[in-house]
Tab-separated table of C-alpha atoms in Angstrom:
chain	number	residue	atom	x	y	z
A	1	UNK	CA	32.287	42.935	-55.536
A	2	UNK	CA	32.580	39.198	-55.772
A	3	UNK	CA	32.717	37.436	-52.419
A	4	UNK	CA	36.054	36.044	-51.344
A	5	UNK	CA	36.293	32.379	-50.567
A	6	UNK	CA	38.382	31.594	-47.531
A	7	UNK	CA	40.205	28.299	-47.672
A	8	UNK	CA	40.686	26.558	-44.344
A	9	UNK	CA	43.723	24.417	-43.700
A	10	UNK	CA	43.077	20.657	-43.948
A	11	UNK	CA	42.224	19.042	-40.637
A	12	UNK	CA	44.942	17.113	-38.908
A	13	UNK	CA	44.643	13.407	-38.312
A	14	UNK	CA	43.969	13.970	-34.643
A	15	UNK	CA	41.215	16.512	-35.196
A	16	UNK	CA	39.465	14.744	-38.044
A	17	UNK	CA	37.684	12.392	-35.711
A	18	UNK	CA	37.267	14.783	-32.807
A	19	UNK	CA	33.716	14.831	-31.459
A	20	UNK	CA	32.512	18.278	-30.390
A	21	UNK	CA	31.788	18.568	-26.684
A	22	UNK	CA	28.071	18.667	-25.912
A	23	UNK	CA	26.716	21.403	-23.732
A	24	UNK	CA	25.472	20.212	-20.330
A	25	UNK	CA	21.732	19.557	-20.335
A	26	UNK	CA	19.803	20.417	-17.160
A	27	UNK	CA	17.994	17.469	-15.565
A	28	UNK	CA	14.362	17.149	-16.683
A	29	UNK	CA	11.469	17.964	-14.367
A	30	UNK	CA	9.847	15.241	-12.276
A	31	UNK	CA	6.780	15.080	-14.504
A	32	UNK	CA	8.687	14.853	-17.776
A	33	UNK	CA	8.434	11.592	-19.673
A	34	UNK	CA	12.240	11.461	-20.037
A	35	UNK	CA	12.606	10.659	-16.336
A	36	UNK	CA	11.436	7.158	-17.211
A	37	UNK	CA	8.189	6.788	-15.291
A	38	UNK	CA	4.519	7.547	-15.797
A	39	UNK	CA	1.443	7.135	-13.594
A	40	UNK	CA	-1.843	5.912	-15.076
A	41	UNK	CA	-5.294	5.403	-13.626
A	42	UNK	CA	-6.978	2.212	-14.819
A	43	UNK	CA	-10.473	3.125	-13.684
A	44	UNK	CA	-13.290	4.377	-15.875
A	45	UNK	CA	-15.238	5.879	-12.938
A	46	UNK	CA	-14.509	9.509	-12.058
A	47	UNK	CA	-14.941	8.906	-8.316
A	48	UNK	CA	-12.267	6.219	-8.403
A	49	UNK	CA	-9.603	8.478	-9.939
A	50	UNK	CA	-9.534	10.801	-6.910
A	51	UNK	CA	-6.793	8.807	-5.172
A	52	UNK	CA	-4.711	8.742	-8.371
A	53	UNK	CA	-4.941	12.541	-8.607
A	54	UNK	CA	-3.823	12.954	-4.991
A	55	UNK	CA	-0.821	10.688	-5.589
A	56	UNK	CA	0.293	12.479	-8.746
A	57	UNK	CA	-0.046	15.860	-7.039
A	58	UNK	CA	2.329	14.711	-4.309
A	59	UNK	CA	4.760	13.398	-6.933
A	60	UNK	CA	4.596	16.624	-8.949
A	61	UNK	CA	3.611	14.544	-11.951
A	62	UNK	CA	0.659	14.313	-14.312
A	63	UNK	CA	-1.636	11.387	-14.943
A	64	UNK	CA	-0.750	9.467	-18.063
A	65	UNK	CA	-2.986	9.946	-21.072
A	66	UNK	CA	-5.301	6.994	-21.507
A	67	UNK	CA	-8.935	6.182	-22.167
A	68	UNK	CA	-10.780	3.470	-20.255
A	69	UNK	CA	-14.433	2.832	-21.023
A	70	UNK	CA	-17.086	0.155	-21.383
A	71	UNK	CA	-18.539	-0.862	-24.753
A	72	UNK	CA	-22.293	-1.101	-25.201
A	73	UNK	CA	-22.031	-4.876	-24.899
A	74	UNK	CA	-20.178	-4.582	-21.565
A	75	UNK	CA	-16.664	-5.216	-22.862
A	76	UNK	CA	-13.821	-3.111	-21.442
A	77	UNK	CA	-11.643	-1.109	-23.818
A	78	UNK	CA	-8.343	0.590	-22.916
A	79	UNK	CA	-6.361	2.934	-25.162
A	80	UNK	CA	-2.930	4.339	-24.237
A	81	UNK	CA	-2.534	7.827	-25.736
A	82	UNK	CA	1.225	8.349	-25.315
A	83	UNK	CA	4.514	6.497	-25.688
A	84	UNK	CA	5.587	4.362	-22.731
A	85	UNK	CA	8.514	2.550	-24.347
A	86	UNK	CA	11.288	1.775	-21.872
A	87	UNK	CA	9.594	3.484	-18.928
A	88	UNK	CA	8.471	2.427	-15.463
A	89	UNK	CA	4.674	2.502	-15.460
A	90	UNK	CA	2.581	2.676	-12.299
A	91	UNK	CA	-1.092	1.718	-12.655
A	92	UNK	CA	-3.295	2.992	-9.832
A	93	UNK	CA	-6.468	0.973	-9.508
A	94	UNK	CA	-8.988	1.502	-6.728
A	95	UNK	CA	-11.708	-1.108	-6.431
A	96	UNK	CA	-15.325	0.128	-6.454
A	97	UNK	CA	-18.405	-2.001	-5.905
A	98	UNK	CA	-18.119	-3.439	-9.416
A	99	UNK	CA	-15.071	-5.543	-8.593
A	100	UNK	CA	-14.975	-7.653	-11.746
A	101	UNK	CA	-15.017	-4.635	-14.052
A	102	UNK	CA	-12.151	-3.065	-12.106
A	103	UNK	CA	-10.136	-6.281	-12.372
A	104	UNK	CA	-10.638	-6.439	-16.142
A	105	UNK	CA	-9.652	-2.780	-16.495
A	106	UNK	CA	-6.419	-3.478	-14.649
A	107	UNK	CA	-5.620	-6.622	-16.652
A	108	UNK	CA	-6.319	-5.028	-20.017
A	109	UNK	CA	-4.340	-1.868	-19.236
A	110	UNK	CA	-1.377	-3.912	-17.997
A	111	UNK	CA	-1.420	-5.995	-21.176
A	112	UNK	CA	-1.719	-2.872	-23.345
A	113	UNK	CA	1.331	-1.365	-21.612
A	114	UNK	CA	3.221	-4.625	-21.985
A	115	UNK	CA	2.624	-4.720	-25.722
A	116	UNK	CA	3.666	-1.036	-25.863
A	117	UNK	CA	7.132	-2.088	-24.558
A	118	UNK	CA	6.974	-0.579	-21.079
A	119	UNK	CA	10.062	-1.551	-19.080
A	120	UNK	CA	8.326	-2.301	-15.764
A	121	UNK	CA	4.615	-2.349	-14.943
A	122	UNK	CA	3.830	-1.797	-11.265
A	123	UNK	CA	0.268	-2.133	-10.037
A	124	UNK	CA	-0.756	0.174	-7.173
A	125	UNK	CA	-3.783	-1.660	-5.765
A	126	UNK	CA	-4.510	-0.312	-2.256
A	127	UNK	CA	-7.338	-2.799	-1.673
A	128	UNK	CA	-6.560	-6.135	-3.302
A	129	UNK	CA	-9.793	-7.771	-4.534
A	130	UNK	CA	-10.707	-11.380	-3.763
A	131	UNK	CA	-8.278	-11.329	-0.826
A	132	UNK	CA	-10.916	-12.969	1.385
A	133	UNK	CA	-10.971	-15.970	-0.955
A	134	UNK	CA	-7.428	-17.007	-0.048
A	135	UNK	CA	-8.292	-20.343	1.575
A	136	UNK	CA	-9.839	-23.531	0.265
A	137	UNK	CA	-13.525	-23.896	1.159
A	138	UNK	CA	-14.946	-27.366	0.548
A	139	UNK	CA	-15.084	-27.849	-3.220
A	140	UNK	CA	-14.371	-24.192	-3.965
A	141	UNK	CA	-11.150	-22.614	-5.173
A	142	UNK	CA	-8.495	-20.167	-4.014
A	143	UNK	CA	-9.555	-17.299	-6.257
A	144	UNK	CA	-6.880	-14.971	-4.911
A	145	UNK	CA	-4.186	-17.285	-6.289
A	146	UNK	CA	-5.935	-17.306	-9.665
A	147	UNK	CA	-5.993	-13.496	-9.743
A	148	UNK	CA	-2.294	-13.361	-8.870
A	149	UNK	CA	-1.503	-15.625	-11.822
A	150	UNK	CA	-3.665	-13.520	-14.147
A	151	UNK	CA	-1.883	-10.309	-13.128
A	152	UNK	CA	1.516	-11.890	-13.794
A	153	UNK	CA	0.354	-13.167	-17.180
A	154	UNK	CA	-0.991	-9.717	-18.107
A	155	UNK	CA	2.459	-8.213	-17.597
A	156	UNK	CA	2.665	-6.826	-14.051
A	157	UNK	CA	6.151	-7.035	-12.533
A	158	UNK	CA	5.484	-5.584	-9.067
A	159	UNK	CA	2.514	-4.731	-6.831
A	160	UNK	CA	2.027	-2.121	-4.128
A	161	UNK	CA	-0.936	-2.871	-1.892
A	162	UNK	CA	-2.068	-2.140	1.656
A	163	UNK	CA	-3.142	-4.331	4.572
A	164	UNK	CA	-3.810	-7.607	2.790
A	165	UNK	CA	-6.541	-9.687	4.389
A	166	UNK	CA	-3.926	-12.398	4.995
A	167	UNK	CA	-0.222	-11.588	4.768
A	168	UNK	CA	0.454	-15.049	3.337
A	169	UNK	CA	-1.224	-13.904	0.105
A	170	UNK	CA	2.146	-12.443	-0.929
A	171	UNK	CA	3.297	-16.007	-1.539
A	172	UNK	CA	0.761	-16.374	-4.369
A	173	UNK	CA	2.737	-14.007	-6.589
A	174	UNK	CA	5.765	-14.747	-8.743
A	175	UNK	CA	6.988	-11.124	-8.465
A	176	UNK	CA	7.627	-8.706	-5.551
A	177	UNK	CA	4.709	-7.453	-3.437
A	178	UNK	CA	4.977	-4.493	-1.044
A	179	UNK	CA	2.230	-4.790	1.563
A	180	UNK	CA	2.120	-1.317	3.134
A	181	UNK	CA	0.404	-0.582	6.461
A	182	UNK	CA	-2.232	2.018	7.252
A	183	UNK	CA	-1.838	1.635	11.026
A	184	UNK	CA	0.426	4.712	11.473
A	185	UNK	CA	-2.273	6.930	9.946
A	186	UNK	CA	-5.074	5.365	12.002
A	187	UNK	CA	-3.052	5.608	15.212
A	188	UNK	CA	-2.346	9.248	14.462
A	189	UNK	CA	-6.069	9.850	13.986
A	190	UNK	CA	-6.816	8.263	17.361
A	191	UNK	CA	-4.269	10.456	19.114
A	192	UNK	CA	-5.258	13.712	17.412
A	193	UNK	CA	-8.994	13.422	16.729
A	194	UNK	CA	-10.490	11.332	19.558
A	195	UNK	CA	-10.920	13.450	22.710
A	196	UNK	CA	-9.672	11.816	25.901
A	197	UNK	CA	-8.377	8.788	23.989
A	198	UNK	CA	-6.354	7.802	27.069
A	199	UNK	CA	-9.627	6.553	28.522
A	200	UNK	CA	-10.139	4.210	25.559
A	201	UNK	CA	-9.808	0.464	25.187
A	202	UNK	CA	-8.951	-1.352	21.940
A	203	UNK	CA	-11.535	-4.007	21.119
A	204	UNK	CA	-10.887	-7.028	18.890
A	205	UNK	CA	-14.117	-7.922	17.089
A	206	UNK	CA	-13.126	-11.591	17.123
A	207	UNK	CA	-10.329	-13.720	18.596
A	208	UNK	CA	-8.734	-13.816	15.128
A	209	UNK	CA	-8.226	-10.030	15.284
A	210	UNK	CA	-6.744	-10.090	18.785
A	211	UNK	CA	-3.107	-9.870	17.663
A	212	UNK	CA	-3.674	-6.741	15.583
A	213	UNK	CA	-5.761	-5.170	18.375
A	214	UNK	CA	-3.011	-6.004	20.883
A	215	UNK	CA	-0.470	-4.245	18.658
A	216	UNK	CA	-2.657	-1.109	18.637
A	217	UNK	CA	-3.137	-1.294	22.410
A	218	UNK	CA	0.587	-1.633	23.091
A	219	UNK	CA	1.489	1.310	20.855
A	220	UNK	CA	-1.144	3.563	22.434
A	221	UNK	CA	-0.569	2.205	25.971
A	222	UNK	CA	-4.238	1.258	26.268
A	223	UNK	CA	-6.210	-1.708	27.541
A	224	UNK	CA	-7.473	-4.585	25.402
A	225	UNK	CA	-10.829	-6.350	25.161
A	226	UNK	CA	-11.953	-9.209	22.925
A	227	UNK	CA	-15.445	-10.014	21.661
A	228	UNK	CA	-16.073	-13.733	21.562
A	229	UNK	CA	-18.987	-15.724	20.210
A	230	UNK	CA	-21.751	-14.642	17.866
A	231	UNK	CA	-25.179	-13.116	18.168
A	232	UNK	CA	-26.986	-15.835	16.249
A	233	UNK	CA	-26.409	-18.536	13.686
A	234	UNK	CA	-26.852	-17.527	10.073
A	235	UNK	CA	-26.610	-19.180	6.700
A	236	UNK	CA	-23.091	-17.786	6.398
A	237	UNK	CA	-21.953	-20.343	8.965
A	238	UNK	CA	-21.678	-22.788	6.101
A	239	UNK	CA	-18.762	-20.733	4.741
A	240	UNK	CA	-16.388	-21.295	7.642
A	241	UNK	CA	-16.358	-25.078	7.527
A	242	UNK	CA	-18.339	-25.706	10.709
A	243	UNK	CA	-20.696	-27.994	8.781
A	244	UNK	CA	-17.989	-29.496	6.582
A	245	UNK	CA	-18.125	-32.189	5.385
A	246	UNK	CA	-21.880	-32.022	4.820
A	247	UNK	CA	-24.122	-34.592	6.390
A	248	UNK	CA	-24.734	-37.373	3.889
A	249	UNK	CA	-27.355	-40.022	4.469
A	250	UNK	CA	-26.751	-43.630	3.429
A	251	UNK	CA	-23.079	-42.911	2.755
A	252	UNK	CA	-21.032	-45.865	1.575
A	253	UNK	CA	-18.429	-46.806	4.199
A	254	UNK	CA	-15.628	-49.303	3.646
A	255	UNK	CA	-16.169	-52.405	5.800
A	256	UNK	CA	-14.057	-52.270	8.926
A	257	UNK	CA	-13.240	-48.544	8.516
A	258	UNK	CA	-14.473	-46.565	11.480
A	259	UNK	CA	-13.146	-43.014	11.757
A	260	UNK	CA	-13.540	-41.109	15.032
A	261	UNK	CA	-16.499	-38.759	14.971
A	262	UNK	CA	-15.540	-35.078	14.819
A	263	UNK	CA	-17.925	-32.855	16.739
A	264	UNK	CA	-19.184	-29.783	14.906
A	265	UNK	CA	-18.054	-26.354	16.081
A	266	UNK	CA	-20.549	-24.255	17.972
A	267	UNK	CA	-19.716	-20.736	19.048
A	268	UNK	CA	-21.056	-19.530	22.399
A	269	UNK	CA	-23.330	-16.475	22.687
A	270	UNK	CA	-21.586	-13.182	22.069
A	271	UNK	CA	-19.687	-11.870	25.067
A	272	UNK	CA	-16.895	-9.419	25.901
A	273	UNK	CA	-13.652	-10.503	27.544
A	274	UNK	CA	-12.290	-7.386	29.248
A	275	UNK	CA	-13.588	-4.278	31.000
A	276	UNK	CA	-15.189	-1.591	28.796
A	277	UNK	CA	-17.406	0.057	31.421
A	278	UNK	CA	-17.146	3.848	31.318
A	279	UNK	CA	-14.549	3.666	28.533
A	280	UNK	CA	-14.248	4.613	24.861
A	281	UNK	CA	-14.332	1.436	22.742
A	282	UNK	CA	-12.250	1.423	19.546
A	283	UNK	CA	-12.882	-1.521	17.195
A	284	UNK	CA	-10.369	-2.232	14.426
A	285	UNK	CA	-11.203	-4.514	11.499
A	286	UNK	CA	-12.061	-4.526	7.768
A	287	UNK	CA	-15.551	-3.171	7.109
A	288	UNK	CA	-17.726	-5.003	4.615
A	289	UNK	CA	-20.646	-6.658	6.381
A	290	UNK	CA	-21.637	-3.948	8.866
A	291	UNK	CA	-24.132	-6.126	10.739
A	292	UNK	CA	-21.362	-7.724	12.809
A	293	UNK	CA	-20.115	-4.278	13.836
A	294	UNK	CA	-23.639	-3.208	14.784
A	295	UNK	CA	-24.022	-6.313	16.962
A	296	UNK	CA	-20.633	-5.656	18.556
A	297	UNK	CA	-21.544	-2.017	19.231
A	298	UNK	CA	-24.770	-3.079	20.943
A	299	UNK	CA	-23.026	-5.491	23.298
A	300	UNK	CA	-20.345	-2.893	24.090
A	301	UNK	CA	-23.047	-0.347	24.939
A	302	UNK	CA	-24.693	-2.886	27.219
A	303	UNK	CA	-21.358	-3.414	28.955
A	304	UNK	CA	-21.027	0.326	29.676
A	305	UNK	CA	-18.944	1.789	26.831
A	306	UNK	CA	-20.055	5.383	26.382
A	307	UNK	CA	-18.504	5.970	22.935
A	308	UNK	CA	-17.752	3.526	20.151
A	309	UNK	CA	-15.335	4.145	17.267
A	310	UNK	CA	-14.708	1.776	14.381
A	311	UNK	CA	-11.326	1.973	12.612
A	312	UNK	CA	-10.690	0.201	9.318
A	313	UNK	CA	-8.186	0.394	6.484
A	314	UNK	CA	-10.669	-0.606	3.790
A	315	UNK	CA	-14.162	0.839	4.049
A	316	UNK	CA	-15.976	-1.254	1.470
A	317	UNK	CA	-19.350	-0.269	2.942
A	318	UNK	CA	-21.458	-2.519	0.773
A	319	UNK	CA	-25.239	-2.529	0.366
A	320	UNK	CA	-27.093	-0.901	3.263
A	321	UNK	CA	-23.971	-0.140	5.315
A	322	UNK	CA	-24.444	3.672	5.568
A	323	UNK	CA	-28.015	3.338	6.837
A	324	UNK	CA	-27.110	0.626	9.334
A	325	UNK	CA	-24.204	2.675	10.677
A	326	UNK	CA	-26.385	5.782	11.015
A	327	UNK	CA	-29.027	3.874	12.986
A	328	UNK	CA	-26.543	1.959	15.184
A	329	UNK	CA	-24.777	2.751	18.452
A	330	UNK	CA	-21.525	3.450	16.592
A	331	UNK	CA	-20.447	7.065	17.094
A	332	UNK	CA	-17.890	7.276	14.288
A	333	UNK	CA	-16.466	5.092	11.521
A	334	UNK	CA	-12.944	5.985	10.379
A	335	UNK	CA	-11.681	4.500	7.105
A	336	UNK	CA	-8.898	5.303	4.660
A	337	UNK	CA	-9.419	6.279	1.023
A	338	UNK	CA	-8.139	2.978	-0.390
A	339	UNK	CA	-11.733	2.388	-1.538
A	340	UNK	CA	-13.916	5.245	-2.868
A	341	UNK	CA	-16.815	5.980	-0.520
A	342	UNK	CA	-17.842	9.585	-1.147
A	343	UNK	CA	-21.445	8.586	-1.821
A	344	UNK	CA	-21.610	6.668	1.450
A	345	UNK	CA	-20.272	9.692	3.344
A	346	UNK	CA	-23.147	11.774	2.002
A	347	UNK	CA	-25.586	9.162	3.282
A	348	UNK	CA	-23.940	8.842	6.697
A	349	UNK	CA	-22.082	11.756	8.345
A	350	UNK	CA	-20.566	9.350	10.880
A	351	UNK	CA	-18.093	8.152	8.228
A	352	UNK	CA	-14.706	9.923	8.322
A	353	UNK	CA	-11.766	9.542	5.929
A	354	UNK	CA	-8.013	9.324	6.493
A	355	UNK	CA	-5.833	10.078	3.459
A	356	UNK	CA	-3.068	7.545	2.752
A	357	UNK	CA	-1.838	8.998	-0.570
A	358	UNK	CA	1.365	10.145	1.166
A	359	UNK	CA	2.733	6.644	1.755
A	360	UNK	CA	1.641	5.401	-1.695
A	361	UNK	CA	3.358	8.299	-3.484
A	362	UNK	CA	6.531	7.765	-1.434
A	363	UNK	CA	6.479	4.061	-2.324
A	364	UNK	CA	6.235	4.936	-6.027
A	365	UNK	CA	9.141	7.377	-5.761
A	366	UNK	CA	11.362	4.885	-3.942
A	367	UNK	CA	10.633	2.000	-6.306
A	368	UNK	CA	11.367	4.114	-9.379
A	369	UNK	CA	14.607	5.473	-7.900
A	370	UNK	CA	15.705	2.042	-6.683
A	371	UNK	CA	15.706	3.111	-3.031
A	372	UNK	CA	15.073	0.902	-0.029
A	373	UNK	CA	11.481	0.498	1.180
A	374	UNK	CA	12.584	-0.156	4.772
A	375	UNK	CA	11.755	3.405	5.857
A	376	UNK	CA	8.067	2.797	5.100
A	377	UNK	CA	8.077	-0.264	7.389
A	378	UNK	CA	9.961	1.190	10.356
A	379	UNK	CA	8.580	-0.015	13.702
A	380	UNK	CA	6.105	-2.246	11.824
A	381	UNK	CA	5.669	-5.741	13.226
A	382	UNK	CA	4.140	-8.902	11.801
A	383	UNK	CA	0.956	-8.331	13.809
A	384	UNK	CA	0.316	-4.842	12.391
């Protein structure tokens, strides 16, 4: 039988332009690209991607697909393997010993994401490199300011970092900088992992660190001691301006111009201001050159401290640091995982790690959702 054709009545004027109602679409999962954010790791070293994996696990996301590697001639190459158009991109970059390579990896990845039309590029740099070079030294340069300009030029629009060497470094940037604090995690470690911590005293390794040490002491209701002076003069004294300007023989002086003579600085022998006898000494500072900590531990032992702990946000642990720590009077060194140091932990069992991926992942979530960051800075003071 031939099929019958059914003729429908012509559509009315009102229904001709009616748009069918779309079915409601369930919200995408957190790790879906349609949510508008992705997390990338800019490091080519496997050990340095551990922090990025911890952060993405807490976010319920996956690391973005990218390839970062070094050419045979030493050049850095970055390839983004997925679309990032119109998304918020977070680049996690931990700084290993090869600082310059890590900086180039970050710059090149940021520029690659910029040219791929990412909406915002946020750098998550827990330890900001060159932060110690934030002041003018003789005829040197403020390298930290240069790096800030390079990051802005490469395309970064925001930075999340932790415990900058000097808080004033935030003024070098032309975009927002969130300087998070690791002190809540370190204070928690003291309270939960150090037996009889009520018998401890917080020690500032130098007068410059006294404010931060005082903040720790007030929060823990402990005493405070300050180490003053130095064990011996070294060639590094030239770096702090004590011999600046250099002595110049036969210098040309304008006739009649006699400037008052400025006496050179000279630090007294190392000494401890405060009572540490029969107490647990807890030193808080950035760890790079361990020799100063070893000298401080020796003087604290001589003054009667029976246990010595060193707390630091960034455990750079350069050169012979693990061996020096193992052979010193220091009982334990506690650092966060802002800098990879798994190899150093194998060389020195005194090194312990505190995980700070929780606060970094929460910062990423809040920035992407446009939420306030004030919760992450509650009870934080300028001295922390």
